[in-house]
Amino acid sequence: MHPPSLIIDLALILGAAGVITLLFRRLKQPMVLGYIIAGFIVGPNFHLFPTIGDAAGIKTWSEIGVIFLLFSLGLEFSFKKLMRVGGTATITAFVEIACITGAGYFTGQLMGWGFMDSLFLGGLLASSSTTIIIRAFEELGIKKKSFTKIVFGVLVIEDIVVILMMVLLSTMAVSRQFEGTEMLFTIGKLMFFLAIWFLAGIFLLPTFLKKMERYMNGETLLILSIALCLGMVILATKVGFSAELGAFIMGSIIAETTSSEKVEHLIQPVKDLFGAIFFVSVGMLINPEMIVEYRWPVLWITLLTLTGKFLSTTLGALLSGQPLKQAVQVGMSMAQVGEFAFIIATLGLSLGVTSEFLFPVAVGVSAVTTFTTPYMIKFSLPLYNWLEKIVPTRWLDALNRYSASSQTLQAESDWRIVLRSYVRVIVLNSVIMLAIILLNTYYIGPFVLKYLHNTFWARLVCVIIGIAMMSPFIWALMVQKISSISYKALWLDSKYNHGPLVVVEVVRNTVAVLLVGFLVNQYFPFWQALLGTGIVLACVLLVLRSQLQKYYNRIEKRFLANLNAREDADAAAKKTAAADLLPWDAQVSEIEIDPWSELVDKPLIELELREKYGINVGAIKRGNITIYAPTRDEKLYPHDVITAIGTEAQLEEFNRVVNSLNIERSDDVADENIGLTSLVVDEHNGLKGQTIRNSGIREKTKALVVGIARGGEKILNPASETVFEWEDVVWLVGNRKKILEFSRSKDQKA
């Protein structure tokens, strides 16, 4: 009895991959490159060793590998991580992606390539390699440098953009043409389904996993996770998207649950196995003769990758407000082609829309840029030093001024805050209501009409079911209050704000009416639908208002609890771990940093707290933000509350140091009426919208504004042009009595 050819091929693939990757580990080279070379050795274009016999079977295995690669990427991604990515990384990423994608397309056109070949070339150049960059940072010992945070943020944005780009490229490949209207429809459809999958997944999945937790072990959790992944793959393909997108979305949903780390650990061997098969299958497609034939395109595209990605990323970092040194370091780190290049190139081949030469060109470029990445990062500082010498001084001064102004915390207008709240309410509830309408039209409606023979009553039942499902969201869309102090400020500030605010209210009510009318119109003629819409809305707004409000609040509370469950669990685990790790003779103390302490505005590495006082800093609480296990580059700011760990004697000595001042106090300052006092900017004191200079607060209180607490941020020694915002906590050093009189006088005027 002979084993099936697929088993023989699998043994051959894994054997070659194991031997080659052992060699690459010894040489400290990327594993991915080893897999590709192993694939070339067992592929049809290399004849010294046995080759595979069942190409179709290996292709199926490789497709499964892509699914698990994207699922694992989603597990590491999480939508909340995307929301936390700063504006710097976002601007840098979008500038880089736009520039290099356009440059790739036009380079393909200049070389005489077709439209789809040029388009896919631009797409595969859009991403950088996360694994190669992380490995290079670790080897060079710079993973904790400040610029690396921007690099990691850019990589997160790149991943999600390239996922969406794959969807658009697939759509264009099927239609074989570029139509603006069709692309806009595809993007809108994609955004709609992404929102629905995310909202439904976060609302249902964490609750289900939590309730089933006591019944699940590692085996059942692994099976369930794979089932959810493949189920979303099927759902995504059913609605017209790629399997890769479905796998990524399910991974990102599970990433928000408390089981994410366990799932990630369980799925790792599965991902490694199928991922290895995928990259080996990539290597099997390499044709040396074709690489030699297209050696010049490989050379030009490699040069484009090294220079184009460096220049575009550096430009993006500069536009985002980073200084030249940091921008150069970010740009030099991103100059390579990532693993997504293979996936996009394989996608083009599988769809039959790209030429065969595109794949070996992508592999050749990736191999070269993989080896150049560590050297590019290493020479970023010498390059900056050289640029600093040759760039005109006035240009450097202009860049420094732009960077400084961009880093200044800008006031956010009340209108922006209010409009953002309205957009969130309108978009989220509209998406859910539209999803309910589609579910009712395509599934519930046909089912009811099939079993209820009276057509009128069947249609009425369908409408009632749809309205019942939509009712909480109708209430939220039409009635839910925008609880924002900015809304109150706008309404009270000027009568001219009343009209625009009323218009926004009319808009959201109109959207609700249109959506309800759209549902009713699926089953009844226009005039009957119009009458029915009026009756429905009257019932919702007048009769069921209080019940729907309570029900919607429960839905919202559950959604937010699920969304924040992982962070809450991580915070609790860190606190427990910190307590468990304490030595027997140590204590934990929370100490607030005095605004005038010698420790303020200095990084922990410079303070040498452990060396001087035997103190370890376990956490820093800054406003509403808690920084656990702070890095050595973290600075201390006024009124930070640090969790200090040490013996009783060490803590006493350290507490004395914290409260020592770095200035000499005169006898006048020591007066009991002089001290640090705060006031809150609200509608009574009239400070909102005024600068420190124009408000006259210094002259009237004979006090100095030494700091402003704004949300989770602290502004130390703010400039005279700093604008006060709602709910700013303003800290002043001066006569407490005069400051109190200032506050009272403003209250009386109000």
XYZ file of C-alpha atoms in Angstrom:
750
model
C 0.000 0.000 0.000
C 1.418 3.356 -1.073
C 0.682 6.540 0.880
C -1.242 9.238 -0.990
C 0.869 11.680 -2.983
C -0.301 14.550 -0.783
C 1.294 12.925 2.288
C 4.526 12.333 0.383
C 4.535 15.950 -0.778
C 3.844 17.194 2.739
C 6.735 15.146 4.131
C 9.011 16.514 1.423
C 7.951 20.121 2.041
C 8.275 19.998 5.831
C 11.566 18.091 5.673
C 13.133 20.641 3.342
C 11.711 23.533 5.369
C 13.072 22.075 8.622
C 16.612 21.568 7.311
C 16.865 24.942 5.561
C 15.407 26.944 8.447
C 17.840 25.311 10.901
C 20.632 26.562 8.668
C 19.062 30.025 8.510
C 18.655 30.167 12.290
C 22.351 29.429 12.607
C 23.142 32.201 10.113
C 20.678 34.540 11.931
C 18.642 35.130 8.793
C 14.840 35.486 8.465
C 12.856 32.255 8.609
C 10.579 33.405 5.791
C 13.492 33.562 3.379
C 14.483 30.034 4.433
C 11.001 28.709 3.674
C 11.083 30.311 0.229
C 14.452 28.742 -0.591
C 13.176 25.371 0.678
C 10.210 25.718 -1.673
C 12.515 26.448 -4.575
C 14.562 23.313 -3.793
C 11.509 21.001 -3.843
C 9.793 22.930 -6.638
C 9.540 22.015 -10.309
C 12.324 24.418 -11.351
C 15.087 22.689 -9.357
C 15.931 19.109 -10.368
C 18.666 17.899 -8.001
C 16.132 16.749 -5.384
C 12.702 15.079 -5.560
C 9.878 17.446 -6.434
C 6.234 17.540 -5.412
C 3.666 15.592 -7.369
C 0.284 17.067 -6.375
C 0.475 20.790 -7.129
C -3.285 21.288 -6.677
C -3.200 19.802 -3.182
C -0.282 21.996 -2.145
C -2.140 25.029 -3.483
C -5.090 24.188 -1.218
C -2.770 23.817 1.774
C -1.157 27.178 0.969
C -4.567 28.877 0.802
C -5.313 27.514 4.266
C -1.924 28.886 5.327
C -2.846 32.387 4.181
C -6.105 32.172 6.142
C -4.296 31.271 9.371
C -1.609 33.897 8.784
C -4.270 36.596 8.488
C -6.204 35.169 11.445
C -3.065 35.367 13.604
C -2.371 38.880 12.379
C -5.887 39.863 13.449
C -5.272 38.371 16.899
C -2.247 40.642 17.295
C -4.020 43.641 15.791
C -7.274 44.590 17.592
C -9.341 47.600 16.551
C -8.568 49.381 19.815
C -4.882 49.241 18.965
C -5.714 51.006 15.708
C -7.647 53.686 17.623
C -4.662 54.238 19.914
C -2.267 54.784 17.021
C -1.346 58.433 17.136
C -1.752 61.040 14.459
C 1.988 60.934 13.747
C 1.932 57.271 12.688
C -1.318 57.714 10.763
C -0.087 60.675 8.704
C 3.271 58.986 8.094
C 1.655 55.742 6.959
C -0.841 57.319 4.565
C 1.781 59.576 2.955
C 4.135 56.617 2.535
C 1.455 54.277 1.141
C 0.110 56.874 -1.294
C 3.570 57.820 -2.588
C 5.043 54.329 -2.941
C 1.872 52.833 -4.450
C 1.712 55.597 -7.053
C 5.455 55.338 -7.713
C 5.171 51.568 -8.144
C 2.321 51.924 -10.623
C 4.123 54.530 -12.755
C 7.368 52.541 -12.622
C 5.508 49.538 -14.027
C 4.041 51.720 -16.769
C 7.498 53.114 -17.641
C 8.827 49.558 -17.989
C 6.021 48.775 -20.428
C 3.961 46.592 -18.077
C 0.212 46.271 -18.375
C -2.345 48.094 -16.233
C -3.021 45.230 -13.781
C 0.675 44.305 -13.483
C 1.532 47.937 -12.639
C -1.389 48.200 -10.218
C -0.441 45.011 -8.347
C 3.193 46.176 -8.282
C 2.116 49.350 -6.468
C 0.011 47.274 -4.068
C 2.758 44.811 -3.138
C 5.192 47.668 -2.409
C 2.752 49.277 0.047
C 3.664 47.187 3.093
C 6.859 46.712 5.065
C 7.899 43.593 6.952
C 6.968 43.614 10.636
C 9.011 40.484 11.437
C 12.157 41.733 9.700
C 11.952 45.169 11.330
C 11.392 43.738 14.818
C 14.302 41.312 14.352
C 16.575 44.147 13.194
C 15.564 46.360 16.140
C 16.277 43.533 18.592
C 19.658 42.729 17.078
C 20.698 46.395 17.113
C 19.355 46.898 20.670
C 17.173 49.886 19.750
C 13.691 48.469 20.282
C 13.029 50.964 23.108
C 14.077 54.055 21.169
C 11.420 56.740 20.751
C 11.274 56.514 16.941
C 10.455 52.788 17.061
C 7.006 53.595 18.502
C 6.229 55.526 15.318
C 7.508 52.626 13.190
C 5.247 50.129 14.973
C 2.281 52.487 14.591
C 2.963 52.831 10.856
C 3.133 49.030 10.530
C -0.305 48.710 12.162
C -1.809 51.215 9.699
C -0.046 49.501 6.781
C -1.492 46.123 7.704
C -5.095 47.313 7.728
C -4.670 49.413 4.555
C -3.100 46.502 2.657
C -5.930 44.208 3.776
C -8.426 46.685 2.323
C -6.246 47.085 -0.766
C -6.442 43.325 -1.366
C -10.230 43.571 -1.369
C -10.175 46.413 -3.900
C -7.604 44.683 -6.109
C -9.721 41.522 -6.098
C -12.778 43.532 -7.121
C -10.907 45.238 -9.928
C -9.436 41.924 -11.054
C -12.910 40.431 -11.418
C -14.364 43.450 -13.249
C -11.134 43.936 -15.276
C -11.645 47.691 -15.232
C -11.478 50.707 -12.973
C -14.787 52.459 -12.446
C -14.974 55.196 -9.849
C -18.633 54.570 -8.991
C -18.080 50.838 -8.588
C -15.033 51.420 -6.390
C -16.962 53.811 -4.167
C -19.781 51.276 -3.878
C -17.281 48.538 -2.987
C -15.627 50.733 -0.340
C -19.005 51.675 1.141
C -20.096 48.049 1.170
C -16.811 47.056 2.800
C -17.115 49.725 5.519
C -20.712 48.674 6.204
C -19.889 44.998 6.664
C -16.765 45.770 8.700
C -18.871 47.871 11.081
C -21.577 45.196 11.353
C -19.132 42.364 11.935
C -17.247 44.356 14.547
C -20.331 45.551 16.432
C -22.026 42.148 16.376
C -18.814 40.306 17.196
C -17.945 42.479 20.189
C -21.527 42.330 21.469
C -21.961 38.544 21.165
C -18.611 36.741 21.150
C -17.023 37.871 24.468
C -20.288 37.141 26.318
C -20.496 33.678 24.759
C -16.862 32.852 25.565
C -17.280 34.082 29.133
C -20.365 31.926 29.744
C -18.747 28.866 28.163
C -15.393 29.375 29.879
C -15.957 26.735 32.561
C -16.804 24.128 29.916
C -13.788 24.806 27.695
C -10.239 23.559 27.864
C -7.416 24.314 25.454
C -8.602 21.749 22.926
C -12.187 22.988 22.710
C -11.081 26.641 22.618
C -8.738 25.884 19.708
C -11.451 24.036 17.789
C -13.994 26.783 18.450
C -11.546 29.505 17.374
C -10.757 27.741 14.097
C -14.480 27.183 13.509
C -15.181 30.889 14.060
C -12.332 31.807 11.733
C -13.524 29.533 8.921
C -17.136 30.584 9.511
C -16.208 34.237 9.004
C -14.200 33.230 5.923
C -17.340 31.661 4.439
C -19.460 34.682 5.395
C -16.964 37.109 3.846
C -16.840 35.178 0.565
C -20.653 34.957 0.496
C -20.984 38.742 0.536
C -18.308 39.182 -2.126
C -15.071 39.722 -0.186
C -11.901 37.669 0.129
C -11.324 34.783 2.519
C -8.276 36.627 3.893
C -10.431 39.565 4.977
C -12.829 37.259 6.836
C -9.976 35.572 8.705
C -8.437 38.923 9.652
C -11.749 40.322 10.903
C -12.474 37.312 13.117
C -8.965 37.479 14.549
C -9.381 41.174 15.370
C -12.739 40.478 17.073
C -11.291 37.695 19.233
C -8.385 40.048 20.028
C -10.816 42.192 22.045
C -11.833 39.293 24.317
C -10.185 38.098 27.508
C -9.407 34.789 25.750
C -7.284 36.449 23.060
C -3.864 35.640 24.506
C -4.831 32.016 25.113
C -6.218 31.682 21.578
C -3.092 33.304 20.191
C -0.942 30.799 22.077
C -3.054 27.832 20.962
C -3.190 28.882 17.324
C 0.553 29.553 17.073
C 1.585 25.969 16.115
C -1.251 25.777 13.572
C -0.198 29.109 12.072
C 3.462 28.055 11.994
C 2.620 24.798 10.199
C 0.335 26.204 7.530
C 2.335 29.416 7.244
C 5.440 27.370 6.491
C 3.512 25.468 3.793
C 2.378 28.768 2.261
C 5.857 30.289 2.088
C 7.303 27.020 0.775
C 4.632 27.061 -1.946
C 5.732 30.627 -2.710
C 9.287 29.368 -3.222
C 8.043 26.626 -5.544
C 6.899 29.319 -7.983
C 10.397 30.793 -8.324
C 11.857 30.361 -11.784
C 15.567 31.312 -11.864
C 15.497 31.773 -15.613
C 12.700 34.315 -15.268
C 14.540 36.184 -12.494
C 17.625 36.389 -14.709
C 15.472 37.480 -17.639
C 13.844 40.212 -15.535
C 16.983 41.161 -13.613
C 16.680 44.794 -14.631
C 13.108 45.183 -13.320
C 14.289 43.527 -10.076
C 17.119 46.065 -9.857
C 14.921 49.091 -10.607
C 12.157 48.047 -8.223
C 14.716 47.296 -5.489
C 16.156 50.793 -5.896
C 12.611 52.197 -5.893
C 11.855 50.339 -2.661
C 15.019 51.484 -0.900
C 14.870 55.119 -1.970
C 11.121 55.581 -2.503
C 10.031 54.102 0.822
C 12.770 55.982 2.657
C 11.867 59.329 1.076
C 8.077 58.914 1.339
C 8.176 57.708 4.955
C 10.587 60.465 5.950
C 8.343 63.020 4.249
C 5.296 61.650 6.081
C 7.092 61.803 9.430
C 8.173 65.399 8.767
C 4.633 66.403 7.792
C 3.342 64.836 11.009
C 5.624 67.152 12.989
C 8.602 64.917 13.778
C 12.114 66.433 13.884
C 14.473 65.599 11.028
C 16.519 63.092 13.029
C 13.520 61.020 14.037
C 11.997 61.240 10.541
C 15.188 59.909 8.958
C 15.340 57.026 11.446
C 11.712 56.079 10.704
C 12.274 56.300 6.944
C 15.406 54.134 6.971
C 13.602 51.475 9.044
C 10.726 51.006 6.579
C 12.717 50.468 3.359
C 11.832 46.845 2.564
C 9.030 44.735 1.099
C 6.886 42.781 3.551
C 5.316 39.335 3.597
C 2.093 40.795 2.194
C 3.937 41.238 -1.115
C 3.880 37.454 -1.600
C 0.194 37.268 -0.736
C -0.714 40.057 -3.171
C 1.479 38.597 -5.918
C -0.063 35.154 -5.366
C -3.520 36.740 -5.446
C -2.808 38.229 -8.861
C -1.637 34.878 -10.204
C -4.586 32.944 -8.770
C -7.036 35.432 -10.295
C -5.212 35.215 -13.625
C -4.848 38.986 -13.997
C -1.075 39.427 -13.607
C 1.825 38.145 -15.663
C 3.974 35.284 -14.422
C 7.062 37.493 -14.109
C 5.554 39.671 -11.350
C 5.911 36.966 -8.705
C 9.645 36.219 -9.149
C 10.306 39.966 -9.346
C 8.554 40.405 -5.970
C 10.563 37.550 -4.453
C 13.836 38.953 -5.766
C 13.117 42.440 -4.400
C 12.052 41.018 -1.045
C 15.223 38.924 -0.735
C 17.501 41.895 -1.418
C 15.692 44.349 0.865
C 15.578 41.769 3.671
C 19.368 41.741 3.789
C 19.713 45.529 3.468
C 17.256 46.406 6.279
C 19.670 46.101 9.267
C 22.281 48.186 7.438
C 19.723 50.852 6.501
C 18.682 51.183 10.157
C 22.298 51.167 11.325
C 23.310 53.992 8.974
C 20.313 56.216 9.732
C 22.247 58.316 12.278
C 25.302 58.859 10.008
C 22.898 59.867 7.235
C 21.193 62.374 9.547
C 24.557 63.818 10.596
C 25.481 64.216 6.928
C 22.164 65.866 6.093
C 22.574 68.231 9.020
C 25.845 69.456 7.512
C 24.635 69.973 3.942
C 21.067 71.227 4.526
C 20.911 75.049 4.773
C 20.545 76.313 8.321
C 17.369 78.260 7.552
C 15.740 75.035 6.317
C 16.687 73.206 9.509
C 15.365 76.100 11.595
C 12.099 76.039 9.639
C 11.757 72.279 10.189
C 12.431 72.699 13.906
C 9.852 75.471 14.195
C 7.283 73.391 12.329
C 8.005 70.370 14.528
C 7.710 72.433 17.718
C 4.425 73.996 16.627
C 3.015 70.605 15.608
C 3.838 69.119 18.989
C 1.923 71.893 20.794
C -1.400 70.721 22.111
C -4.033 72.450 20.029
C -7.409 73.430 21.365
C -10.252 71.327 20.026
C -13.253 73.391 19.023
C -16.622 72.793 20.639
C -18.215 72.349 17.230
C -15.810 69.573 16.364
C -16.574 67.716 19.594
C -20.333 68.071 19.153
C -20.344 67.093 15.483
C -18.182 64.057 16.216
C -20.690 62.929 18.850
C -23.567 63.349 16.392
C -21.713 61.459 13.644
C -21.014 58.587 16.031
C -24.686 58.341 17.061
C -26.003 58.636 13.499
C -23.519 56.279 11.819
C -23.512 53.475 14.394
C -27.293 53.313 14.815
C -27.922 53.700 11.071
C -25.563 50.823 10.291
C -27.325 48.565 12.790
C -30.787 49.538 11.508
C -29.753 48.962 7.895
C -28.367 45.547 8.828
C -31.687 44.661 10.484
C -33.562 45.782 7.342
C -31.370 43.574 5.120
C -31.771 40.629 7.498
C -35.534 41.124 7.507
C -35.785 41.510 3.730
C -33.602 38.587 2.656
C -34.156 36.033 5.421
C -37.012 36.783 7.843
C -39.407 38.005 5.157
C -39.139 34.993 2.821
C -39.412 32.626 5.798
C -42.628 34.269 7.080
C -44.166 34.540 3.598
C -43.458 30.857 3.037
C -45.427 29.640 6.065
C -48.104 32.376 6.412
C -50.389 32.144 3.415
C -52.314 35.408 3.925
C -50.079 37.896 2.121
C -51.249 41.015 3.973
C -50.797 39.500 7.425
C -47.472 37.970 6.442
C -46.153 41.365 5.347
C -47.498 43.016 8.481
C -45.780 40.411 10.664
C -42.482 41.038 8.827
C -42.782 44.779 9.425
C -43.632 44.269 13.115
C -40.639 41.967 13.584
C -38.338 44.467 11.871
C -39.668 47.424 13.885
C -39.345 45.468 17.138
C -35.705 44.728 16.381
C -35.011 48.325 15.345
C -36.896 50.097 18.143
C -34.002 50.701 20.596
C -31.865 52.085 17.800
C -34.712 54.261 16.487
C -34.932 55.791 19.952
C -31.148 56.306 20.114
C -31.037 57.873 16.656
C -33.913 60.280 17.277
C -33.949 61.030 20.998
C -30.659 60.145 22.690
C -29.081 63.263 24.180
C -25.620 64.425 23.241
C -24.320 64.695 26.791
C -21.440 67.051 26.250
C -20.427 70.217 27.988
C -19.435 71.478 24.547
C -23.066 71.242 23.394
C -24.196 73.327 26.362
C -21.413 75.809 25.750
C -22.426 76.258 22.116
C -26.100 76.684 22.999
C -25.373 79.235 25.739
C -22.557 80.990 23.921
C -24.529 82.578 21.105
C -28.036 82.573 19.703
C -26.492 82.086 16.259
C -25.497 78.564 17.289
C -29.133 77.568 17.828
C -29.932 77.247 14.121
C -27.064 74.863 13.201
C -27.712 72.723 16.286
C -31.389 72.431 15.370
C -30.403 71.493 11.798
C -28.226 68.655 13.096
C -31.149 67.402 15.197
C -33.415 67.527 12.120
C -30.832 65.589 10.100
C -30.639 62.692 12.534
C -34.430 62.504 12.833
C -34.725 62.545 9.041
C -32.279 59.639 8.790
C -34.411 57.651 11.250
C -37.607 58.395 9.304
C -35.997 57.334 6.010
C -34.714 54.064 7.431
C -38.062 53.135 8.997
C -39.834 54.114 5.787
C -37.387 51.995 3.794
C -38.263 48.941 5.898
C -42.023 49.445 5.586
C -41.705 50.142 1.852
C -40.190 46.691 1.325
C -43.635 45.178 1.979
C -46.229 47.933 1.352
C -46.795 50.664 -1.273
C -45.394 54.164 -0.743
C -48.414 55.899 0.832
C -49.172 52.981 3.123
C -45.502 52.916 4.073
C -45.573 56.655 4.811
C -48.613 56.293 7.073
C -47.126 53.252 8.786
C -43.863 55.102 9.384
C -45.684 57.915 11.146
C -47.585 55.504 13.395
C -44.431 53.558 14.229
C -42.423 56.635 15.145
C -45.252 58.001 17.274
C -45.369 54.740 19.209
C -41.606 54.675 19.644
C -41.284 58.284 20.767
C -44.411 58.609 22.913
C -45.507 55.221 24.210
C -42.330 53.146 24.520
C -39.764 55.864 25.123
C -38.742 55.023 28.682
C -38.682 51.248 28.085
C -36.558 51.621 24.967
C -34.168 53.956 26.746
C -33.544 51.379 29.477
C -33.153 48.586 26.926
C -30.727 50.584 24.785
C -28.682 51.547 27.847
C -28.368 47.855 28.740
C -27.194 47.072 25.202
C -24.657 49.901 25.292
C -23.408 48.914 28.740
C -22.886 45.317 27.675
C -21.092 46.348 24.493
C -18.714 48.673 26.354
C -18.087 46.054 29.038
C -17.133 43.509 26.368
C -15.004 46.053 24.536
C -13.029 46.959 27.668
C -12.966 43.492 29.250
C -9.475 42.637 28.064
C -7.940 45.890 29.285
C -9.675 45.563 32.653
C -8.439 41.991 33.012
C -4.884 42.999 32.042
C -4.904 45.823 34.595
C -6.108 43.490 37.353
C -3.500 40.889 36.408
C -0.702 43.457 36.511
C -1.766 44.628 39.958
C -1.878 41.054 41.226
C 1.479 40.262 39.666
C 3.013 43.357 41.221
C 1.747 42.311 44.640
C 2.992 38.723 44.215
C 6.470 39.828 43.174
C 7.109 41.933 46.277
C 9.967 40.743 48.507
C 8.990 39.941 52.084
C 10.564 43.069 53.567
C 9.302 45.483 50.898
C 6.304 47.803 50.912
C 4.275 49.557 48.256
C 3.523 53.252 48.531
C 1.759 55.720 46.253
C 3.625 59.040 46.215
C 2.494 62.196 44.428
C 5.204 64.207 42.691
C 5.434 67.759 43.966
C 5.265 70.310 41.089
C 8.566 71.805 42.254
C 10.373 68.545 42.924
C 13.846 68.012 41.545
C 12.539 64.865 39.868
C 10.173 66.693 37.484
C 10.758 66.516 33.702
C 13.631 64.047 33.924
C 13.664 60.485 32.514
C 13.840 57.626 35.021
C 17.217 56.500 33.677
C 18.689 59.886 34.569
C 17.129 59.923 38.042
C 18.775 56.572 38.974
C 16.180 55.918 41.672
C 17.186 52.295 42.175
C 20.896 53.119 42.443
C 20.484 56.127 44.752
C 17.506 55.180 46.917
C 16.820 51.470 46.291
C 13.400 52.374 44.873
C 11.615 50.641 41.994
C 8.803 52.437 40.160
C 6.042 49.927 39.418
C 3.551 52.305 37.803
C 2.871 55.975 37.081
C -0.668 57.346 37.301
C -1.097 60.484 35.204
C -4.644 61.820 35.288
C -6.870 59.024 33.947
C -3.913 57.148 32.468
C -1.871 54.533 34.320
C 1.522 53.565 32.873
C 2.419 50.098 34.120
C 6.098 49.089 34.297
C 7.299 52.418 32.834
C 10.340 52.376 30.573
C 13.576 54.031 31.545
C 12.846 56.897 29.120
C 9.559 57.800 30.831
C 9.589 61.213 32.520
C 7.902 62.325 35.736
C 5.541 65.323 35.666
C 3.863 67.429 38.357
C 1.170 65.563 40.284
C 2.087 62.194 38.816
C 1.256 59.497 41.366
C 3.955 56.835 41.286
C 3.755 53.364 42.796
C 7.097 53.090 44.617
C 8.391 49.745 45.907
C 11.005 49.580 48.654
C 11.622 49.122 52.357
C 10.053 51.439 54.914
C 13.312 53.367 55.392
C 13.870 53.679 51.649
C 10.337 54.962 51.097
C 10.693 57.570 53.853
C 13.944 58.868 52.362
C 12.497 58.876 48.854
C 9.341 60.691 49.994
C 11.539 63.430 51.460
C 13.392 63.775 48.145
C 10.140 63.901 46.180
C 8.864 66.808 48.255
C 12.111 68.759 48.244
C 12.063 71.861 46.049
C 14.504 72.824 43.354
C 14.199 76.578 44.069
C 14.961 78.713 47.070
C 11.829 79.932 48.900
C 11.831 83.413 50.406
C 10.070 84.246 53.660
C 7.248 85.845 51.690
C 6.599 82.687 49.753
C 6.459 80.732 52.976
C 3.436 82.757 54.077
C 0.434 80.555 54.785
C -1.637 82.443 52.179
C 0.810 81.549 49.403
C 0.516 78.149 47.867
C -0.471 75.972 44.946
C -4.174 76.405 44.166
C -6.331 75.127 41.345
C -9.494 76.212 39.607
C -11.571 74.540 36.894
C -12.465 76.303 33.636
C -16.251 76.222 33.346
C -19.149 78.355 32.140
C -18.944 80.574 35.258
C -15.386 81.894 35.345
C -15.331 83.111 31.724
C -11.842 81.767 30.988
C -12.840 79.388 28.178
C -11.471 80.466 24.808
C -9.114 83.104 26.242
C -5.356 82.943 26.327
C -3.515 83.191 29.633
C -2.302 86.672 28.668
C -5.674 88.056 27.538
C -7.600 86.617 30.478
C -5.713 88.821 32.948
C -5.576 85.959 35.426
C -1.993 86.699 36.412
C -2.579 90.385 37.093
C -5.868 89.870 38.958
C -4.665 87.042 41.190
C -1.012 88.052 41.496
C -0.356 84.405 40.795
C 1.618 82.458 38.225
C -0.012 79.784 36.079
C 2.375 76.872 36.508
C 0.399 74.065 34.937
C -2.777 72.966 33.205
C -4.282 69.493 33.518
C -6.264 68.747 30.340
C -7.806 65.276 30.226
C -4.892 62.885 30.614
C -2.309 65.497 29.586
C -0.318 67.870 31.794
C 1.017 71.163 30.400
C 3.880 72.352 32.596
C 4.682 76.079 32.588
C 2.261 76.872 29.753
C 3.046 79.693 27.335
C 1.171 82.998 27.567
C -0.621 82.189 24.291
C -2.060 78.918 25.626
C -5.861 78.923 25.233
C -8.048 77.760 28.128
C -10.499 74.941 27.312
C -13.545 73.513 29.060
C -12.764 71.504 32.196
C -9.090 72.510 32.235
C -7.687 72.304 35.764
C -5.510 75.400 36.062
C -2.806 75.339 38.746
C -1.599 78.670 40.078
C 1.090 79.567 42.603
C 0.231 82.747 44.482
C -2.058 84.202 47.094
C -4.841 81.718 47.737
C -7.130 84.501 48.954
C -6.837 86.521 45.716
C -7.331 83.404 43.595
C -10.481 82.584 45.584
C -11.714 86.163 45.184
C -11.112 85.944 41.439
C -13.231 82.770 41.216
C -16.037 84.272 43.323
C -16.122 87.511 41.366
C -16.522 85.564 38.143
C -19.316 83.496 39.672
C -21.159 86.656 40.737
C -20.839 88.181 37.270
C -22.166 84.967 35.754
